Coordinates of C-alpha atoms in Angstrom, one line a residue:
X963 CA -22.5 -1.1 -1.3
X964 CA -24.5 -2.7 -3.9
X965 CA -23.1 -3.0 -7.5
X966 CA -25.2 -3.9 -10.6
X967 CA -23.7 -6.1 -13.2
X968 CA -23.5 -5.0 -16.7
X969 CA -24.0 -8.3 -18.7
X970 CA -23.2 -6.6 -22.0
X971 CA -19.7 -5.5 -20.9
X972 CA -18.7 -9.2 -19.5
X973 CA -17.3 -10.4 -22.5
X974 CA -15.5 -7.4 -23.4
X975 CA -14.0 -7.2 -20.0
X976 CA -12.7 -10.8 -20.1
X977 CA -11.1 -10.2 -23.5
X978 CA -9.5 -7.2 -22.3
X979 CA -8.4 -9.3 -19.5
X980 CA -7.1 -12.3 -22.0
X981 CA -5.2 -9.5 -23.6
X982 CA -3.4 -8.3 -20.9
X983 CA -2.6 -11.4 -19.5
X984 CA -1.3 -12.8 -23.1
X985 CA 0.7 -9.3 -22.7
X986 CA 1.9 -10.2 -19.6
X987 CA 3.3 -13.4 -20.2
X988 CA 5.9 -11.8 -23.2
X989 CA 6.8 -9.0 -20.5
X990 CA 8.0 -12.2 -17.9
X991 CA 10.0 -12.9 -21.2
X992 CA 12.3 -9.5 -21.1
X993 CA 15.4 -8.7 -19.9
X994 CA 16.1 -6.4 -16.8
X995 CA 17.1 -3.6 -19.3
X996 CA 14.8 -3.8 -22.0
X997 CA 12.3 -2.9 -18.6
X998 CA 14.3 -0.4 -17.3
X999 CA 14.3 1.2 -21.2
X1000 CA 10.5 1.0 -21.0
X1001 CA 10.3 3.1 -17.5
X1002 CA 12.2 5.8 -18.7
X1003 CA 10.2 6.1 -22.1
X1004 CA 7.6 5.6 -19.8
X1005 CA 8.5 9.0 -17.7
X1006 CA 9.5 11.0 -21.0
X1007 CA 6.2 10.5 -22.0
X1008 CA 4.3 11.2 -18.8
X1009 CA 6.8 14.5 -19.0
X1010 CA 5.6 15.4 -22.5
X1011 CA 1.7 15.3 -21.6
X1012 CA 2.0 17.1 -18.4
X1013 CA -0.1 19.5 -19.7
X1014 CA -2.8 17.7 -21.0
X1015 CA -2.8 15.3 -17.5
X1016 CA -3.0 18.4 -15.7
X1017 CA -5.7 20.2 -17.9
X1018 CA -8.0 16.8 -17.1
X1019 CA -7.1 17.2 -13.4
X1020 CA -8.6 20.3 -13.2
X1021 CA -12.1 19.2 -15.0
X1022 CA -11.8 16.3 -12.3
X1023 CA -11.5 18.6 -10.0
X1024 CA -14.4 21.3 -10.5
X1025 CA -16.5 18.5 -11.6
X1026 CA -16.0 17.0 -7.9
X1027 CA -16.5 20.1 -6.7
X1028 CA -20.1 20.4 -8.0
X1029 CA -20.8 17.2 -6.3
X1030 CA -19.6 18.1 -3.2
X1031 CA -17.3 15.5 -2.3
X1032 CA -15.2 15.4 1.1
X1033 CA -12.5 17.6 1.8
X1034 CA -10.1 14.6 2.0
X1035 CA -10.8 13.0 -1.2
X1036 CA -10.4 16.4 -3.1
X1037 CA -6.8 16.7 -1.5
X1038 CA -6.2 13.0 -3.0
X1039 CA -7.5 14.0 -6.5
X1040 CA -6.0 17.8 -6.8
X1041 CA -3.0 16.8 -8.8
X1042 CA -0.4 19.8 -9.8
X1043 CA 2.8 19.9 -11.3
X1044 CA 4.8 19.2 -8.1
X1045 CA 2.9 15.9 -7.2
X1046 CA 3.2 14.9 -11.1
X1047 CA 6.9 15.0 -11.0
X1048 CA 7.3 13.4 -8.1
X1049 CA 5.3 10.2 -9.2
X1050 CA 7.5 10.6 -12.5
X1051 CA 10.5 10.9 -10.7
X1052 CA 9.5 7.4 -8.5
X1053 CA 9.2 5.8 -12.5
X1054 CA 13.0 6.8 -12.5
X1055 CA 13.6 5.6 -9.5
X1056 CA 12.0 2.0 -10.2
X1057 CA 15.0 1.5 -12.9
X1058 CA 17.7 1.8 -10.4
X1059 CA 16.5 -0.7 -8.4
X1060 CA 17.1 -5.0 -8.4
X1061 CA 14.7 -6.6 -10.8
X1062 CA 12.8 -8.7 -8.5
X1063 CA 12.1 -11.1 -11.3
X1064 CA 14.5 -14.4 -11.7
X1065 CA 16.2 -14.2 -8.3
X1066 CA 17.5 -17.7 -7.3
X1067 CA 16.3 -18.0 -3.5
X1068 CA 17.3 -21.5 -2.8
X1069 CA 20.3 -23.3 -5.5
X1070 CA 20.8 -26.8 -4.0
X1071 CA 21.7 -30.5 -4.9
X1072 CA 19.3 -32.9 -4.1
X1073 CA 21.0 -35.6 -5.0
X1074 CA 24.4 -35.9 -7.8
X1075 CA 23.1 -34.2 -11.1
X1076 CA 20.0 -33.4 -9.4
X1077 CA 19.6 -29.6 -9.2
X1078 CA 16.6 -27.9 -7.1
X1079 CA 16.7 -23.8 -7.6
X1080 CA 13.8 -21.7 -6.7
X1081 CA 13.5 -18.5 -8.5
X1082 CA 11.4 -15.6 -8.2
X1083 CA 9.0 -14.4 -11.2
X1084 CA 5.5 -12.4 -11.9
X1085 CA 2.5 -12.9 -10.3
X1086 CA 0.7 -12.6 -13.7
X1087 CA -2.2 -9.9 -13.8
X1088 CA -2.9 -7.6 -11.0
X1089 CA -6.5 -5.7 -10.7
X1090 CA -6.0 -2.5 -9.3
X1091 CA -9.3 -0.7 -8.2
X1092 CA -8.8 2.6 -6.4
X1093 CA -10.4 6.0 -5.4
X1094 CA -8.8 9.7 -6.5
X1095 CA -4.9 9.8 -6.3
X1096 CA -4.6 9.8 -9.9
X1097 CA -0.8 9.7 -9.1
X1098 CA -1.2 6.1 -7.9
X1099 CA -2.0 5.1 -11.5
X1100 CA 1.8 6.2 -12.5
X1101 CA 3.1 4.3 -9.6
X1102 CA 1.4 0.9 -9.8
X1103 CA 2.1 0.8 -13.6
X1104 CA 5.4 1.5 -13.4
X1105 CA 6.0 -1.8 -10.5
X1106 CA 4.5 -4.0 -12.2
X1107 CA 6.0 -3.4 -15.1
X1108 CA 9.6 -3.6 -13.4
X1109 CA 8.1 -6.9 -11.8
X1110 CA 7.0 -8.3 -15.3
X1111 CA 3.3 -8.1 -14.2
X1112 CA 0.3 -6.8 -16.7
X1113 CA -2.1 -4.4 -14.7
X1114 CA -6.0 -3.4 -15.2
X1115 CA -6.6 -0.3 -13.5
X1116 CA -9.7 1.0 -12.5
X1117 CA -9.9 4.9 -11.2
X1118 CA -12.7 6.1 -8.8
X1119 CA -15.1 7.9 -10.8
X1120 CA -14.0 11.4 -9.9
X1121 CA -10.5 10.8 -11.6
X1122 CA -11.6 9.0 -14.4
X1123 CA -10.6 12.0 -17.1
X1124 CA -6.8 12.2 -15.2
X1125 CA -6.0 8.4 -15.3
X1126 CA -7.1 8.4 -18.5
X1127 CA -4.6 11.0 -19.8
X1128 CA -2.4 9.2 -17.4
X1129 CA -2.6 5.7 -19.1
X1130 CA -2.7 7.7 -22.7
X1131 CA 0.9 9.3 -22.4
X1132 CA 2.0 5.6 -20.5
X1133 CA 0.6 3.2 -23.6
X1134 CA 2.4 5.8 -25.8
X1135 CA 5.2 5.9 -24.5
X1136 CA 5.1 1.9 -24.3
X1137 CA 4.7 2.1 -27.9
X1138 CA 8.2 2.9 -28.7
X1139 CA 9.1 -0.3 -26.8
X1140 CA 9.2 -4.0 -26.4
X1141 CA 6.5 -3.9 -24.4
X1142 CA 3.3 -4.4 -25.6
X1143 CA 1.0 -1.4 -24.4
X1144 CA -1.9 -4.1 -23.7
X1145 CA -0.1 -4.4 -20.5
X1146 CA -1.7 -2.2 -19.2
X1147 CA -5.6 -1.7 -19.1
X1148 CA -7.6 1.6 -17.8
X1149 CA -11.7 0.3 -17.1
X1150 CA -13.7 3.7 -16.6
X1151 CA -17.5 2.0 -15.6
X1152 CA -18.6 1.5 -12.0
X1153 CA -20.5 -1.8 -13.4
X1154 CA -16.9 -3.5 -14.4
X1155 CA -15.9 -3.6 -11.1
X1156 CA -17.9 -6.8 -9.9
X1157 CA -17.0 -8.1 -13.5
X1158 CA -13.1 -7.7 -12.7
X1159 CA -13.9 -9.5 -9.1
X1160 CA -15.3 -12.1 -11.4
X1161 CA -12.2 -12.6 -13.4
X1162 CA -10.5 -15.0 -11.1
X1163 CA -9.4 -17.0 -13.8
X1164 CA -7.1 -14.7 -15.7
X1165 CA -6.6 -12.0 -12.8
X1166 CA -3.9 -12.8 -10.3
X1167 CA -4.6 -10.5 -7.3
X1168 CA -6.9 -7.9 -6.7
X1169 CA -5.3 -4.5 -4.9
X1170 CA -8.3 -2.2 -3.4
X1171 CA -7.3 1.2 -2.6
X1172 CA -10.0 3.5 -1.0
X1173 CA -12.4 3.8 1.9
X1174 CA -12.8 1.3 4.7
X1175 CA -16.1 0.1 3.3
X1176 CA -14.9 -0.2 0.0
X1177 CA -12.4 -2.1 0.4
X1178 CA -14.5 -4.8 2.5
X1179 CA -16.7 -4.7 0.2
X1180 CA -14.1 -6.1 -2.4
X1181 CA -12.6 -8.7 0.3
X1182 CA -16.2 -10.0 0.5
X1183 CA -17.3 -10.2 -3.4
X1184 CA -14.1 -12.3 -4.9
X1185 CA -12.4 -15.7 -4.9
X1186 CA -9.3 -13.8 -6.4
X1187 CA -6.6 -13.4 -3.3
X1188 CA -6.7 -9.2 -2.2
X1189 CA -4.3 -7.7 -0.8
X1190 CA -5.1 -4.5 1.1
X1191 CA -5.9 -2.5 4.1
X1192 CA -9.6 -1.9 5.3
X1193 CA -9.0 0.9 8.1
X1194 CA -5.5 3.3 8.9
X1195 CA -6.6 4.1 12.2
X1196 CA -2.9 4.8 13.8
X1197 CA -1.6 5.8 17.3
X1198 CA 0.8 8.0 18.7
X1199 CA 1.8 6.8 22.3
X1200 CA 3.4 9.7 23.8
X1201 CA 5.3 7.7 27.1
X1202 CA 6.5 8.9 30.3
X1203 CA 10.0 9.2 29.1
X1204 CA 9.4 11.1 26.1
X1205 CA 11.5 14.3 24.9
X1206 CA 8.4 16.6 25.1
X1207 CA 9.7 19.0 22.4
X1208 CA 10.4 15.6 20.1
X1209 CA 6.7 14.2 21.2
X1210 CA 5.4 17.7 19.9
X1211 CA 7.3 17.7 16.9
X1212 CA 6.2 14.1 15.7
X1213 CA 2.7 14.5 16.7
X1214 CA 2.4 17.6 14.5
X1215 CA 3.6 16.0 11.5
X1216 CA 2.0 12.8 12.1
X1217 CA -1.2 14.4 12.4
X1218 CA -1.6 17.1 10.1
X1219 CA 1.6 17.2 7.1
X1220 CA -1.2 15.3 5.4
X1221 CA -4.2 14.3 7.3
X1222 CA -6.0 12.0 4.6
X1223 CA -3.2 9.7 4.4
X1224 CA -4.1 6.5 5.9
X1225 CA -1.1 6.3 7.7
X1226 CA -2.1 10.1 9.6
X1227 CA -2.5 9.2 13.5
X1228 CA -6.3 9.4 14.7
X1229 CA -5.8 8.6 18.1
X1230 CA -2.6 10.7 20.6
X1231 CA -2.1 8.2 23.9
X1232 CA -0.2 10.4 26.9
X1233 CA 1.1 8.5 29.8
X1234 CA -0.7 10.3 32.7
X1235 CA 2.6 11.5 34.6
X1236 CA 3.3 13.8 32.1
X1237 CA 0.0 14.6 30.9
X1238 CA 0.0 18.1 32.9
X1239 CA 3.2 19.4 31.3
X1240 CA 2.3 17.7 28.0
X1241 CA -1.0 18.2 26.7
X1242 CA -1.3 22.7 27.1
X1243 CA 1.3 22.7 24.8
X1244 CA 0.5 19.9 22.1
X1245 CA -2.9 21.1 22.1
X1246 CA -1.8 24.8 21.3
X1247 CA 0.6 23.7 18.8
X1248 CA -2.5 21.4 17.2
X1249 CA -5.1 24.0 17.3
X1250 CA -2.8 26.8 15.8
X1251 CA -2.6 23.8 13.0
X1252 CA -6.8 24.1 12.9
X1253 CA -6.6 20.8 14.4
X1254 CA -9.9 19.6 16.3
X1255 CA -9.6 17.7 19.6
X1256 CA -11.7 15.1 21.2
X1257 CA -10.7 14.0 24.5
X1258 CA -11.3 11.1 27.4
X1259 CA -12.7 12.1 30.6
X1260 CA -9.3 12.9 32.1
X1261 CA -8.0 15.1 28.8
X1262 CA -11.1 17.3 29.4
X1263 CA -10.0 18.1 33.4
X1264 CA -7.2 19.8 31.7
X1265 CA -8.3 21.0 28.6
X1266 CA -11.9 21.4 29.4
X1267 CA -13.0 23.0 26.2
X1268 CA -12.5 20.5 24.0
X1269 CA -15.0 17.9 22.9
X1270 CA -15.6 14.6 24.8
X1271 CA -14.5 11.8 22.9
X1272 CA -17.0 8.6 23.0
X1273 CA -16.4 5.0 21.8
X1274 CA -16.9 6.2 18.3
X1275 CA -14.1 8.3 18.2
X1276 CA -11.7 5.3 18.7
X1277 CA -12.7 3.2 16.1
X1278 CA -12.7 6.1 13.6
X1279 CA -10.3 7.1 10.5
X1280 CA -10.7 10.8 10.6
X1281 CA -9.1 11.0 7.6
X1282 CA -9.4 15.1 8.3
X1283 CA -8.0 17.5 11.2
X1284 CA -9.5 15.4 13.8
X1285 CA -7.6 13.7 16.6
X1286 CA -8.4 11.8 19.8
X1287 CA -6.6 11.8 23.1
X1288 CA -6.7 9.3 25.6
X1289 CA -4.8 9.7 28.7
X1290 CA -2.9 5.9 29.9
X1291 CA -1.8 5.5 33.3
X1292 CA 1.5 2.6 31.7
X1293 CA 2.9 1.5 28.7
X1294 CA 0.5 -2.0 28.8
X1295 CA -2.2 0.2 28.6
X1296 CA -1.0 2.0 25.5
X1297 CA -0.4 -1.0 24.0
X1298 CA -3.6 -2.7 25.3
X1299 CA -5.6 0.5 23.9
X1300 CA -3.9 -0.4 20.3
X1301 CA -4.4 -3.9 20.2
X1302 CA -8.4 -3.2 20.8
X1303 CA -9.0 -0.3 18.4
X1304 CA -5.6 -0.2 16.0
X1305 CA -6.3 -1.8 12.4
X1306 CA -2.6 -3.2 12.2
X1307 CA -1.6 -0.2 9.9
X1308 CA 1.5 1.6 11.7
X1309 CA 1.7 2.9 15.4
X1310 CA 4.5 4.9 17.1
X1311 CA 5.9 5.4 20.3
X1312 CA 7.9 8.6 21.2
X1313 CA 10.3 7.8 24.5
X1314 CA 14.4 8.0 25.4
X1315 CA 13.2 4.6 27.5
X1316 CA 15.0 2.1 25.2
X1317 CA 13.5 -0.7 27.2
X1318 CA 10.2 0.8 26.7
X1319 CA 10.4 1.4 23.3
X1320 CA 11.7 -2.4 22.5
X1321 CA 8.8 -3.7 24.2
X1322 CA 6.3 -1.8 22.3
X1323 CA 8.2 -2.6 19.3
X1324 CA 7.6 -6.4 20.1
X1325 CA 4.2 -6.3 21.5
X1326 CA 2.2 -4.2 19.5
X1327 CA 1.0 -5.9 16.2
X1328 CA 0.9 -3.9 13.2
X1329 CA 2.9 -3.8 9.5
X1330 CA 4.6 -0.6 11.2
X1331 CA 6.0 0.0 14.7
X1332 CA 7.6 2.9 15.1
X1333 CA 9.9 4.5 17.6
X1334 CA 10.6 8.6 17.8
X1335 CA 9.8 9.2 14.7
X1336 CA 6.0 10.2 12.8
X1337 CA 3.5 7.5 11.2
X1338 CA 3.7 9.6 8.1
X1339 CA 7.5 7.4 6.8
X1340 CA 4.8 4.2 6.6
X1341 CA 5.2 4.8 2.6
X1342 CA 6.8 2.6 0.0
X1343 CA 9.1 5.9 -1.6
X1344 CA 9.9 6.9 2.1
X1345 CA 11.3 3.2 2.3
X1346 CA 13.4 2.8 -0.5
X1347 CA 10.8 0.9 -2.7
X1348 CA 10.8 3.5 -5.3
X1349 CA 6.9 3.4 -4.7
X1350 CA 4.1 1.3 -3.7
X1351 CA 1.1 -0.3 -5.5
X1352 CA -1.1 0.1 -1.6
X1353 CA -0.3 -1.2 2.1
X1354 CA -1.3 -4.7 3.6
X1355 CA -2.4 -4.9 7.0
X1356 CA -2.2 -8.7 6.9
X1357 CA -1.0 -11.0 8.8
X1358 CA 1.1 -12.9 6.1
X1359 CA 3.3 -11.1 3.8
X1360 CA 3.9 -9.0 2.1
X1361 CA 3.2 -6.6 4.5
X1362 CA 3.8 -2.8 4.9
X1363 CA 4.1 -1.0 2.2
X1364 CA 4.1 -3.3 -0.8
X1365 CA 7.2 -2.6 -3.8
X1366 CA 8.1 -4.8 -5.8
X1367 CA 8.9 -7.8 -3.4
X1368 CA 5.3 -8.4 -3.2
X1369 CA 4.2 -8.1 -6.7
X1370 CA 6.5 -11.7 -7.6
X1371 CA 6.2 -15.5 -6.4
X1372 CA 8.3 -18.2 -7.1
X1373 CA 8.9 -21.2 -8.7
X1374 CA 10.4 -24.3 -7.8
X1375 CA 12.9 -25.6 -11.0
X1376 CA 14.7 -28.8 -11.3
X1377 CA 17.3 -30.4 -13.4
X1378 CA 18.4 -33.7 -13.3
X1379 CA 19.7 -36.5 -15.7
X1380 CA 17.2 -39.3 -16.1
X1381 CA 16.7 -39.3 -11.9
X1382 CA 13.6 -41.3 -10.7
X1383 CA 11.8 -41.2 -7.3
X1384 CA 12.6 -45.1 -7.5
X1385 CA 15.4 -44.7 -7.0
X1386 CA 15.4 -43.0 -3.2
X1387 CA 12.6 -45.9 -2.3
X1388 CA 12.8 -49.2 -0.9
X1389 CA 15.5 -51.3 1.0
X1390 CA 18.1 -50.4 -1.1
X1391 CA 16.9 -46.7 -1.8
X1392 CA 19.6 -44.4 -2.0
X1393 CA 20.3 -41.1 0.1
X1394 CA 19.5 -37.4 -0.9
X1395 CA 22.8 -35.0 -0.5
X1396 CA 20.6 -32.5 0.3
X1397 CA 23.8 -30.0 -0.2
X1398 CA 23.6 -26.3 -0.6
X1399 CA 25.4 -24.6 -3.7
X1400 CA 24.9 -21.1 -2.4
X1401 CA 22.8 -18.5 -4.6

């Protein structure tokens, strides 16, 4: 992807990034319910322009149309009332959760009068650049505003006229606040996207959101940290100890209740003694779902009209009604088939074999490992969260779904009374107590 730079937008981005982060730093200031007030308004207001939000989603909409974008990234940009009021409900959700901000993690003496507490507060300014899902602009706003962080958002280009009706009715309603709307910032140009990578000195972390090559290409063009995911290709091991009618069930959902998801399974694995019994009826219940099959050499002896998968086809999000199957003849080669083509995202394995199921648990190396149950729960609402600003594939945390956990740091604060490293040096230095208070 190549990008031009816009020089005569540089210093107006950096203002509007000074802005936000001056914004930011009163919002670390305020209490847990002057933030919780500011969600609500936040969701009134969002309530009280549903109308006009939807209105712009439908000029989105036919405008993507005439361009002929994919079938899966219309589904992510059609926005209609139902989707809206979920994402406002998730706002109202937000305020019944813990403030992250100002937890103490660690309250211990160091030494008499000498007090070491580490406690958790914002990250500062988060860049969030992502692709349709005009929905997603509700929910990222609305954590970092519950984790005292400013936000510049930037929309793919075929949502621009929805997230900016969405980040309208959100500064209003941050208007009637004390938070100052400057919080949060909507960039609308393809060109400011290399200027916010460029910003490392007032933007905190960058969160990419959108196609695999997208979000390299942001991993590879900043110094600012990202946190991210660059492929969802997920798996559905189907072992020999699986409840077929379960196995069925799950694969279904996990495959087609929304295919574009990144956490939507591309690949089905079958153990090989069940493969027979199995794969007639998954494939009937997947084609009656206008699902497309590609198999391995050994799916084809048994459902020989379908298409022979190549190497491709396991290193590919779909991202559509397209699935993979590859028959395994053990659990190691499941896992082993994972480990070479899974991008760390979520996999699943469907079995009554406990023992199994715990060692694909510990083996296989992914933010989510799941056991009888579809890929599709891999989403910060499903887990409690409220909602998620994206999902990390990382190795370091946070990890999974990221809520408002991973939108704070910490601090390390200490109180003493006149206390001097001199002290604790030498022959005569004294001893640390090194006793825990409890938090």
């Amino acid at each position: 992807m190549s990008l031009e730079i816009s020089l005569q937008h540089t210093s107006t981005l950096k203002e509007i990034a000074q802005k936000t982060r001056l914004a930011a730093l009163n919002l670390s200031l305020l209490t847990s319910k002057q933030k919780d007030y500011a969600l609500d308004t936040i969701a009134l207001a969002l309530e009280s322009a549903q109308e006009e939000i939807l209105q712009a989603n439908i000029a989105d909409c036919q405008n993507a149309m005439s361009q002929s974008i994919s079938k899966s990234l219309y589904k992510r940009l059609y926005l209609d009332s139902n989707k809206l009021q979920e994402a406002i409900a998730g706002v109202r959700d937000l305020v019944k959760l813990k403030d992250p901000v100002g937890q103490v993690q660690i309250h211990r003496e160091i030494d008499r009068g000498l007090i070491l507490k580490r406690i958790t507060c914002p990250l500062g300014v988060l860049g969030v650049i992502f692709e349709a899902r005009p929905e997603a602009a509700i929910q990222i706003v609305s954590l970092a505003i519950k984790s005292g962080n400013g936000v510049i958002l930037k929309g793919g280009r075929e949502a621009i006229g929805s997230c900016e009706a969405i980040v309208k009715a959100i500064k209003q309603g941050l208007s009637k606040t004390d938070i100052n709307p400057d919080v949060v910032q909507l960039l609308t140009t393809r060109e400011e996207i290399l200027e916010l990578l460029n910003l490392d000195k007032y933007v905190d972390l960058i969160i990419p959101r959108g196609s695999n090559s997208f979000v390299r290409f942001v991993q590879e063009n900043t110094r600012i940290p990202v946190l991210g995911h660059a492929d969802g290709i997920c798996h559905l091991y189907v072992d020999k100890a699986a409840d077929i009618h379960k196995a069925i069930d799950i694969t279904i959902d996990a495959k087609t209740q929304y295919a574009a998801a990144c956490n939507a399974i591309e690949t089905l694995l079958i153990h090989s003694s069940i493969a027979q019994e199995f794969l007639p009826q998954v494939a009937s219940a997947l084609e009656s779902e206008n699902v497309e099959l590609r198999g391995d050499n050994r799916t084809l002896d048994i459902l020989p009209k379908i298409e022979l998968a190549t190497e491709k086809d396991w290193q590919t999000e779909y991202s559509d009604l397209i699935l993979s199957i590859k028959i395994v003849d053990s659990l190691e080669e499941a896992i082993a088939h994972i480990s070479e083509y899974g991008s760390r995202h979520t996999e699943a394995i469907v079995t009554e074999d406990l023992i199994a199921a715990n060692t694909f648990q510990a083996l296989v190396n992914a933010a989510g490992v799941y056991h009888n149950c579809s890929t599709r729960f891999a989403d910060g609402f499903r887990y409690g969260f409220g909602a998620e600003v994206g999902i990390s594939t990382q190795q370091m945390p946070p990890r999974g779904p990221v809520g408002l956990e991973g939108l704070v740091t910490y601090k390390y604060h200490i109180v003493g009374d006149g206390h001097v490293v001199k002290t604790y040096t030498g022959d005569r230095r004294k001893g640390f107590t090194h006793k825990d208070l409890g938090v």
